Amino acid sequence: MRIFYAVAIGLLCFFSCADEDPINLEKVLAGGSTSVFAEFSNAFQFPAANLSPIELQNHRRGDVAFESSFVTAPSQINAGLGPIFNQNSCVSCHGKNGRSPFPDSENDLLGLLFRVSIPGINIHGGPKPVPGFGGQLQTKAVFGKKSEVSVKMNFIEIPGSFSDGEAYSLRKPIFNFDNAYIPLPGDVMISPRIAPPVFGLGLLEAISVEDILKHADPIDLDKDGISGKPNYCWDELSQSLQLGRFGWKAGQPNLLQQTAAAYLDDIGVTSPLFFEESSKHQIQYDGGMDDPEINNELLSLTTFYTQSLAVPVARNQDDPEVLSGSKIFDKIACGKCHVRNFKTGTHREFAFLSNQHILAFTDLLLHDMGDSLSDHRPEFEAQGNEWRTPPLWGIGLTKIVNGHSNFLHDGRARNFQEAILWHGGEANQSVLNYKNLSKKERTALLKFLNSL
C-alpha cells in the first residue's frame, strides 16, 4: 500500500496548492483534510492524508492487525479464534475496508450476520440475550465444536412501477435457520446485518454530541414528518449510557467498544474490554484459560486503523447532471436525514480528526424506516423499524472497490434505486416524490449518488 499512500497524498497536495484551483475543494473534500483523491479499487484503503509520521506508523501497524487471520490456540501468532465465530479476521467482513456484498452462498455468509435477543432488556437497558445463544448467531466453529446454527436463504421479488409506467422489482430476502445445536426459543427476535464500510469513522466519532442533537426532533415538533432520534447505549468504559454512533442501530458509543465487540462476537476473540468468551455457559466453551486473547495494545491499534482511514473525495461535482441530481436530492428531502455537512469538534485523542469540515451525508440519528425494513427487534432506544442514517460518502465507489452494489442493513438492495424504493416510514413522502420524478430526473439523482 505504500506507493498508493504517496500517490494519494501527492495528488492532494497538487490540487490544494495549485495557483488556479481547478475544482471547488469544499464540494469534494468529503473527509476534510483527511481526504484522498482516489477513484480505483483501493480507494478505501488509504490512511488519512494529514497523519503525522508516528500516526502513519501506527496506522500501518493497525492495518496489519485488521488483516490478520486468527487461528485456534495454542498457536504462537494470532491465537484465540472461536470456539464459535462468524469470520476469522476483520477484513473477511470488511473487504478492502468497504461494505460486504450480499452472500451468494449459504456456506459462506461473508459479512452477513444475525443479531438475536428475546423480549425484555438486559441490566443496561440493551437487548436481552437468548439463553444458549447470546446476542449473535455464530455460524462457524473450530474443529471439534458445533456451530450454533446454519442459515438458509430464499428471495421474494416484489414488483412495482413509477408514475411514468416504468417497472421495477425489489428483492426481499427470507432467512431460515436450522441445525441449531439446541432449539432456538419461539420468541427469538433475529436481525440480519451486513458489514458496512469502515473508512471515515474517526471523523464521525469526532462530531460533538451537541451538534448531533441539533438535528434531533424525536416527537417531530417542526411537523415536517422527520423525527431524528438519538440512541443511548451502554458504554463499558464509563459504565454509563452514552450517545450511540456506530452500528446499524447506533448501538455502540465509540470505536474502541465497536472494535472490541466485533472481535468477540464475530471472531470469538476476547480482549481486556470484553474478556469472557461469547460461548460461556454453552457446550462450546473452552474454559477461558487464555482470556483475554488480545491485549490493549492490539485492540487500540485496530481501533486506530478505523479511526485513521481516509475518506475518498467526491467526484464530478461540476457535472451538470450531477448538479441537477444534487438539487433533486434536496428537493425530495433526502437531506433531511442524510445531512450533508458537519464540522467535527475536538477529538479526545487525535488532533487530525478535529475541526474538519466533512460531507458525511448522515445525522447519526435513528429514523422510522417503515415496516418493510423492520427487524422487529429493539436495541436500547431503537425500535424494530428504526435505523441509524448511514453515511453516503464514498458510496459511489462501492462497485469499483467491492465489485457489487448491495445496500441497506441486510444488503437486500441490488442498486441505489432499490435502496431508495425500500425506504418507508418517515421517508414515505420522499419515496413517493422519487416515483413521480421523470426518467431523466431519476437518472440525475442516481448519478449524484454515484458521484459521492
Coordinates of C-alpha atoms in Angstrom, one line a residue:
M1 CA 0.0 0.0 0.0
R2 CA 3.0 2.4 0.5
I3 CA 3.0 3.5 -3.2
F4 CA -0.7 4.3 -3.0
Y5 CA -0.2 6.4 0.1
A6 CA 2.4 8.5 -1.7
V7 CA 0.2 8.9 -4.8
A8 CA -2.9 10.0 -2.9
I9 CA -1.1 12.5 -0.7
G10 CA 0.8 13.8 -3.7
L11 CA -2.5 14.4 -5.6
L12 CA -4.0 16.1 -2.6
C13 CA -1.1 18.5 -2.4
F14 CA -1.3 19.2 -6.1
F15 CA -5.0 20.1 -6.0
S16 CA -4.6 22.1 -2.8
C17 CA -1.5 24.0 -3.8
A18 CA -2.2 24.8 -7.5
D19 CA -2.3 28.6 -8.3
E20 CA -5.6 28.2 -10.1
D21 CA -7.7 25.7 -8.1
P22 CA -9.3 23.6 -10.8
I23 CA -12.1 22.3 -8.6
N24 CA -14.2 23.5 -5.7
L25 CA -12.5 21.7 -2.8
E26 CA -15.3 22.5 -0.4
K27 CA -17.6 20.3 -2.5
V28 CA -15.2 17.4 -2.9
L29 CA -13.2 17.0 0.3
A30 CA -15.7 14.8 1.9
G31 CA -13.3 14.0 4.8
G32 CA -11.8 17.5 5.2
S33 CA -8.1 17.3 5.5
T34 CA -8.2 13.5 5.9
S35 CA -9.4 13.2 2.3
V36 CA -7.6 11.4 -0.5
F37 CA -8.1 11.7 -4.3
A38 CA -8.7 8.0 -5.2
E39 CA -11.1 6.5 -7.7
F40 CA -9.9 3.0 -8.1
S41 CA -10.2 -0.4 -6.3
N42 CA -8.0 0.6 -3.3
A43 CA -9.9 3.9 -2.7
F44 CA -11.0 2.9 0.8
Q45 CA -7.5 1.7 1.9
F46 CA -5.6 4.9 2.4
P47 CA -4.5 6.5 5.7
A48 CA -5.8 9.9 6.4
A49 CA -3.8 12.5 4.4
N50 CA -3.0 14.6 7.5
L51 CA -1.4 12.0 9.8
S52 CA 1.9 12.7 11.5
P53 CA 4.8 10.2 10.8
I54 CA 4.1 8.5 14.1
E55 CA 0.4 8.3 13.4
L56 CA 1.1 6.9 10.0
Q57 CA 3.3 4.2 11.5
N58 CA 0.6 3.2 13.9
H59 CA -1.9 3.2 11.1
R60 CA 0.2 0.7 9.2
R61 CA 0.5 -1.5 12.3
G62 CA -3.2 -1.3 12.7
D63 CA -3.6 -2.3 9.0
V64 CA -1.6 -5.5 9.7
A65 CA -3.9 -6.3 12.7
F66 CA -7.0 -5.6 10.7
E67 CA -6.0 -8.0 8.0
S68 CA -4.6 -10.7 10.4
S69 CA -6.4 -14.1 10.4
F70 CA -6.9 -15.7 13.8
V71 CA -6.4 -19.4 14.4
T72 CA -7.0 -21.7 17.3
A73 CA -4.9 -21.8 20.4
P74 CA -2.1 -22.7 21.2
S75 CA -0.6 -21.0 18.1
Q76 CA 2.2 -18.6 18.8
I77 CA 0.6 -16.0 16.5
N78 CA -3.0 -14.8 16.3
A79 CA -4.4 -17.5 18.6
G80 CA -7.8 -17.2 20.0
L81 CA -10.3 -17.9 17.2
G82 CA -13.6 -19.2 18.4
P83 CA -14.6 -21.6 19.6
I84 CA -17.7 -20.3 17.8
F85 CA -17.4 -17.4 15.3
N86 CA -18.6 -15.8 12.0
Q87 CA -15.3 -15.0 10.3
N88 CA -11.6 -15.3 11.3
S89 CA -10.5 -11.7 10.5
C90 CA -11.8 -8.1 10.3
V91 CA -11.1 -8.0 6.6
S92 CA -13.2 -11.1 6.0
C93 CA -16.3 -9.0 6.6
H94 CA -15.0 -5.5 5.6
G95 CA -13.2 -6.4 2.3
K96 CA -10.9 -3.6 1.2
N97 CA -12.5 -1.6 4.1
G98 CA -15.8 -1.4 2.2
R99 CA -19.2 -2.9 2.6
S100 CA -19.7 -6.6 2.3
P101 CA -21.7 -8.0 -0.7
F102 CA -24.8 -10.0 -0.1
P103 CA -23.6 -13.6 0.0
D104 CA -24.0 -15.8 -3.0
S105 CA -23.7 -19.0 -0.9
E106 CA -25.2 -20.2 2.4
N107 CA -21.9 -21.8 3.1
D108 CA -20.0 -18.5 3.4
L109 CA -22.1 -15.6 4.6
L110 CA -19.2 -13.1 4.1
G111 CA -20.1 -10.0 6.1
L112 CA -23.7 -11.0 6.8
L113 CA -24.5 -11.9 10.4
F114 CA -27.6 -12.2 12.7
R115 CA -28.1 -10.4 16.0
V116 CA -30.6 -12.1 18.3
S117 CA -32.5 -11.3 21.5
I118 CA -35.7 -12.2 23.3
P119 CA -38.3 -9.8 24.7
G120 CA -37.1 -7.8 27.6
I121 CA -33.9 -5.9 28.3
N122 CA -30.6 -6.7 29.9
I123 CA -29.2 -4.9 33.1
H124 CA -28.0 -2.0 31.0
G125 CA -31.2 -1.5 29.0
G126 CA -30.0 -3.2 25.9
P127 CA -31.2 -6.3 24.1
K128 CA -31.8 -9.4 26.3
P129 CA -29.5 -12.2 25.3
V130 CA -31.0 -15.5 24.1
P131 CA -30.3 -18.3 26.6
G132 CA -27.8 -20.7 25.0
F133 CA -27.0 -18.3 22.1
G134 CA -26.2 -14.8 23.5
G135 CA -26.6 -11.8 21.3
Q136 CA -25.4 -13.1 17.9
L137 CA -25.7 -16.3 16.0
Q138 CA -22.3 -17.8 15.2
T139 CA -22.4 -19.9 12.1
K140 CA -18.9 -21.4 12.3
A141 CA -17.0 -23.3 15.0
V142 CA -13.5 -24.6 15.4
F143 CA -12.7 -28.3 14.9
G144 CA -14.5 -30.5 17.4
K145 CA -17.1 -27.8 18.3
K146 CA -20.6 -27.3 16.9
S147 CA -21.7 -24.0 15.4
E148 CA -24.9 -22.5 16.7
V149 CA -27.0 -22.7 13.6
S150 CA -26.8 -22.8 9.8
V151 CA -28.7 -20.4 7.5
K152 CA -31.0 -21.0 4.6
M153 CA -31.9 -18.1 2.2
N154 CA -34.8 -17.6 -0.2
F155 CA -36.0 -14.5 -2.0
I156 CA -39.2 -12.9 -2.9
E157 CA -39.5 -10.4 -5.8
I158 CA -41.9 -7.5 -5.2
P159 CA -43.0 -5.8 -8.4
G160 CA -43.8 -2.1 -8.7
S161 CA -43.8 0.8 -11.1
F162 CA -43.0 4.5 -11.4
S163 CA -45.6 7.2 -12.3
D164 CA -44.3 7.1 -15.9
G165 CA -45.1 3.4 -16.1
E166 CA -41.5 2.0 -15.9
A167 CA -41.5 -1.2 -13.9
Y168 CA -39.1 -2.2 -11.2
S169 CA -38.7 -5.1 -8.8
L170 CA -37.5 -5.3 -5.2
R171 CA -35.7 -8.3 -3.8
K172 CA -36.7 -9.4 -0.3
P173 CA -34.5 -12.0 1.4
I174 CA -36.1 -14.6 3.6
F175 CA -33.9 -16.3 6.2
N176 CA -34.4 -19.6 7.9
F177 CA -32.3 -21.3 10.5
D178 CA -31.7 -25.0 11.0
N179 CA -29.2 -27.4 12.5
A180 CA -29.3 -25.4 15.8
Y181 CA -27.2 -27.1 18.4
I182 CA -30.1 -26.5 20.8
P183 CA -33.6 -25.3 19.8
L184 CA -34.0 -21.6 19.4
P185 CA -36.7 -20.2 21.6
G186 CA -40.0 -19.5 19.9
D187 CA -39.9 -15.8 20.8
V188 CA -36.4 -15.1 19.5
M189 CA -36.0 -11.9 17.5
I190 CA -33.5 -12.0 14.7
S191 CA -31.9 -9.0 13.0
P192 CA -29.8 -9.6 9.8
R193 CA -26.9 -7.1 9.5
I194 CA -24.4 -6.7 6.6
A195 CA -20.9 -5.3 7.3
P196 CA -20.6 -1.6 6.4
P197 CA -17.6 0.4 5.2
V198 CA -15.1 1.3 7.9
F199 CA -13.4 4.4 6.5
G200 CA -14.1 7.9 7.9
L201 CA -15.3 6.5 11.2
G202 CA -12.9 8.6 13.3
L203 CA -14.5 11.7 11.9
L204 CA -17.9 10.6 12.9
E205 CA -16.5 9.9 16.4
A206 CA -15.2 13.5 16.5
I207 CA -18.6 15.2 15.9
S208 CA -19.7 16.7 19.1
V209 CA -22.8 15.3 20.9
E210 CA -24.3 18.8 20.8
D211 CA -24.0 19.1 17.0
I212 CA -25.7 15.7 16.5
L213 CA -28.5 16.6 18.9
K214 CA -29.2 19.8 17.0
H215 CA -30.8 17.6 14.3
A216 CA -32.8 15.5 16.7
D217 CA -36.6 16.0 16.7
P218 CA -37.9 12.8 18.3
I219 CA -41.5 14.0 18.5
D220 CA -41.4 16.0 15.3
L221 CA -42.0 19.4 16.8
D222 CA -41.4 21.1 13.5
K223 CA -44.1 18.9 11.8
D224 CA -42.0 18.1 8.8
G225 CA -42.6 14.4 9.1
I226 CA -39.0 13.7 10.0
S227 CA -38.0 12.9 13.6
G228 CA -34.4 12.1 14.2
K229 CA -34.0 10.3 17.5
P230 CA -30.8 9.7 19.4
N231 CA -30.0 6.2 20.7
Y232 CA -28.3 6.0 24.1
C233 CA -26.4 2.8 24.6
W234 CA -24.1 1.3 27.3
D235 CA -20.5 2.4 27.4
E236 CA -18.3 -0.2 29.1
L237 CA -15.5 2.3 30.0
S238 CA -17.6 5.0 31.6
Q239 CA -20.2 2.5 32.9
S240 CA -23.0 4.8 31.7
L241 CA -25.4 5.3 28.9
Q242 CA -23.9 7.4 26.1
L243 CA -25.0 8.6 22.7
G244 CA -24.8 5.8 20.2
R245 CA -23.0 6.5 16.9
F246 CA -21.9 3.2 15.3
G247 CA -23.7 0.1 14.1
W248 CA -26.9 -0.1 12.1
K249 CA -29.0 1.0 15.1
A250 CA -26.3 3.2 16.7
G251 CA -25.8 0.6 19.4
Q252 CA -22.2 1.4 20.1
P253 CA -20.9 4.6 21.6
N254 CA -17.3 4.7 20.3
L255 CA -14.9 2.8 18.0
L256 CA -12.9 1.1 20.8
Q257 CA -16.1 -0.6 22.0
Q258 CA -17.3 -1.3 18.5
T259 CA -13.9 -2.9 17.7
A260 CA -13.8 -5.0 20.9
A261 CA -17.4 -6.2 20.3
A262 CA -16.6 -7.2 16.8
Y263 CA -13.5 -9.2 17.9
L264 CA -15.7 -11.0 20.5
D265 CA -18.9 -11.7 18.6
D266 CA -17.6 -12.0 15.0
I267 CA -14.2 -13.8 15.6
G268 CA -14.6 -15.2 19.1
V269 CA -11.5 -13.2 20.4
T270 CA -11.6 -11.8 23.9
S271 CA -10.0 -8.5 24.9
P272 CA -9.5 -6.6 28.1
L273 CA -12.8 -4.8 27.4
F274 CA -14.8 -8.0 26.8
F275 CA -12.8 -10.7 28.5
E276 CA -15.4 -13.5 28.6
E277 CA -16.0 -15.8 25.6
S278 CA -19.2 -15.4 23.7
S279 CA -19.7 -19.1 24.2
K280 CA -19.5 -19.0 28.1
H281 CA -22.3 -21.2 29.6
Q282 CA -22.6 -23.1 26.3
I283 CA -21.3 -26.5 25.4
Q284 CA -18.8 -25.0 23.0
Y285 CA -17.0 -23.1 25.8
D286 CA -13.3 -23.8 26.0
G287 CA -12.7 -22.9 29.7
G288 CA -11.3 -19.5 29.1
M289 CA -7.8 -20.3 30.2
D290 CA -6.3 -18.0 27.6
D291 CA -8.5 -15.0 28.0
P292 CA -8.1 -12.2 27.2
E293 CA -6.8 -13.3 23.8
I294 CA -5.6 -9.9 22.6
N295 CA -4.1 -7.1 24.7
N296 CA -4.9 -3.4 25.0
E297 CA -2.2 -2.5 22.5
L298 CA -3.6 -4.7 19.7
L299 CA -7.1 -3.6 20.4
S300 CA -6.0 0.1 20.3
L301 CA -4.1 -0.4 17.1
T302 CA -7.0 -2.0 15.3
T303 CA -9.3 0.8 16.6
F304 CA -6.9 3.4 15.4
Y305 CA -6.9 1.9 12.0
T306 CA -10.6 2.5 11.6
Q307 CA -10.2 6.0 13.1
S308 CA -7.5 7.0 10.7
L309 CA -8.7 5.7 7.3
A310 CA -9.2 8.5 4.7
V311 CA -12.4 9.4 3.1
P312 CA -12.2 9.5 -0.8
V313 CA -13.2 12.7 -2.4
A314 CA -16.5 13.3 -4.2
R315 CA -16.2 13.3 -7.9
N316 CA -17.6 15.1 -10.9
Q317 CA -19.3 17.7 -8.7
D318 CA -19.3 20.3 -11.6
D319 CA -21.0 17.9 -14.0
P320 CA -24.4 19.5 -14.9
E321 CA -26.3 16.2 -14.4
V322 CA -24.7 15.7 -11.0
L323 CA -25.6 19.2 -10.0
S324 CA -29.2 18.5 -11.1
G325 CA -29.2 15.3 -9.1
S326 CA -27.9 17.2 -6.1
K327 CA -30.8 19.6 -6.3
I328 CA -33.3 16.8 -6.6
F329 CA -31.7 15.1 -3.6
D330 CA -32.6 18.2 -1.6
K331 CA -36.0 18.8 -3.3
I332 CA -37.4 15.4 -2.3
A333 CA -36.0 15.8 1.2
C334 CA -33.3 13.1 1.2
G335 CA -31.1 15.6 3.0
K336 CA -33.4 15.8 6.0
C337 CA -31.8 12.6 7.3
H338 CA -28.7 12.3 5.1
V339 CA -27.3 15.6 6.4
R340 CA -24.5 16.8 4.2
N341 CA -22.3 19.0 6.4
F342 CA -20.8 18.7 9.8
K343 CA -17.8 20.3 11.4
T344 CA -16.1 17.9 13.7
G345 CA -15.3 19.0 17.3
T346 CA -12.2 18.3 19.2
H347 CA -11.4 14.6 19.2
R348 CA -10.4 13.4 22.7
E349 CA -7.2 11.8 21.4
F350 CA -6.3 12.7 17.8
A351 CA -5.9 16.3 16.5
F352 CA -6.0 15.2 12.9
L353 CA -9.7 14.4 13.3
S354 CA -10.6 17.7 14.9
N355 CA -12.2 20.8 13.3
Q356 CA -12.8 19.2 9.9
H357 CA -15.5 20.2 7.5
I358 CA -16.9 17.0 6.3
L359 CA -19.6 15.8 3.9
A360 CA -20.8 12.6 5.5
F361 CA -24.5 12.7 4.5
T362 CA -25.7 11.3 7.8
D363 CA -27.2 12.7 11.0
L364 CA -26.2 9.7 13.1
L365 CA -29.8 9.6 14.4
L366 CA -32.5 6.9 14.3
H367 CA -35.4 7.2 11.9
D368 CA -38.5 5.1 11.3
M369 CA -37.8 3.3 8.0
G370 CA -41.2 1.6 7.9
D371 CA -42.5 -1.9 8.4
S372 CA -40.9 -3.3 5.3
L373 CA -37.4 -2.8 6.7
S374 CA -38.2 -3.6 10.3
D375 CA -36.3 -6.3 12.0
H376 CA -38.9 -6.2 14.9
R377 CA -36.0 -6.2 17.4
P378 CA -35.4 -3.3 19.8
E379 CA -31.8 -2.2 20.7
F380 CA -31.7 0.3 23.6
E381 CA -33.9 3.2 22.4
A382 CA -34.1 1.9 18.8
Q383 CA -37.3 0.2 17.9
G384 CA -37.6 -2.5 15.2
N385 CA -38.4 -0.1 12.4
E386 CA -35.8 2.4 13.4
W387 CA -32.3 2.5 11.8
R388 CA -29.4 5.0 12.0
T389 CA -28.9 7.0 8.9
P390 CA -25.9 5.5 7.2
P391 CA -23.2 7.9 5.7
L392 CA -23.2 8.2 2.0
W393 CA -19.7 9.4 1.5
G394 CA -17.8 7.0 -0.9
I395 CA -20.9 5.1 -1.7
G396 CA -20.4 5.7 -5.4
L397 CA -17.2 3.8 -5.3
T398 CA -18.7 0.6 -3.9
K399 CA -18.9 -1.1 -7.3
I400 CA -15.3 -0.2 -8.2
V401 CA -13.8 -1.2 -4.8
N402 CA -16.0 -4.1 -3.7
G403 CA -17.5 -5.3 -7.1
H404 CA -21.1 -5.0 -6.1
S405 CA -23.9 -2.5 -5.4
N406 CA -25.7 -4.1 -2.5
F407 CA -27.1 -1.7 0.1
L408 CA -29.2 -1.3 3.2
H409 CA -28.8 -3.0 6.6
D410 CA -29.0 -6.6 5.2
G411 CA -27.7 -6.0 1.8
R412 CA -31.0 -6.7 0.1
A413 CA -30.9 -3.8 -2.3
R414 CA -29.2 -4.6 -5.6
N415 CA -28.6 -1.0 -6.6
F416 CA -29.2 2.6 -5.5
Q417 CA -32.7 2.7 -6.9
E418 CA -33.8 -0.4 -4.9
A419 CA -32.3 1.1 -1.8
I420 CA -34.3 4.3 -2.3
L421 CA -37.5 2.4 -3.0
W422 CA -37.2 0.2 0.1
H423 CA -37.3 3.4 2.3
G424 CA -40.6 3.7 4.2
G425 CA -41.9 5.3 7.4
E426 CA -40.6 8.8 7.7
A427 CA -39.2 8.5 4.1
N428 CA -42.6 7.6 2.5
Q429 CA -43.1 11.1 1.0
S430 CA -39.6 11.1 -0.4
V431 CA -40.1 7.8 -2.0
L432 CA -43.4 8.9 -3.4
N433 CA -41.7 12.0 -4.8
Y434 CA -39.0 9.8 -6.3
K435 CA -41.6 7.7 -8.0
N436 CA -43.1 10.8 -9.5
L437 CA -39.8 12.0 -11.0
S438 CA -39.2 11.8 -14.7
K439 CA -36.8 9.2 -16.0
K440 CA -34.3 12.0 -16.6
E441 CA -34.6 13.3 -13.1
R442 CA -34.3 9.8 -11.5
T443 CA -31.1 9.2 -13.6
A444 CA -29.7 12.6 -12.4
L445 CA -30.3 11.7 -8.8
L446 CA -28.6 8.3 -9.2
K447 CA -25.7 9.9 -10.9
F448 CA -25.3 12.3 -8.0
L449 CA -25.2 9.4 -5.5
N450 CA -22.7 7.7 -7.8
S451 CA -20.5 10.8 -7.5
L452 CA -20.2 10.7 -3.7

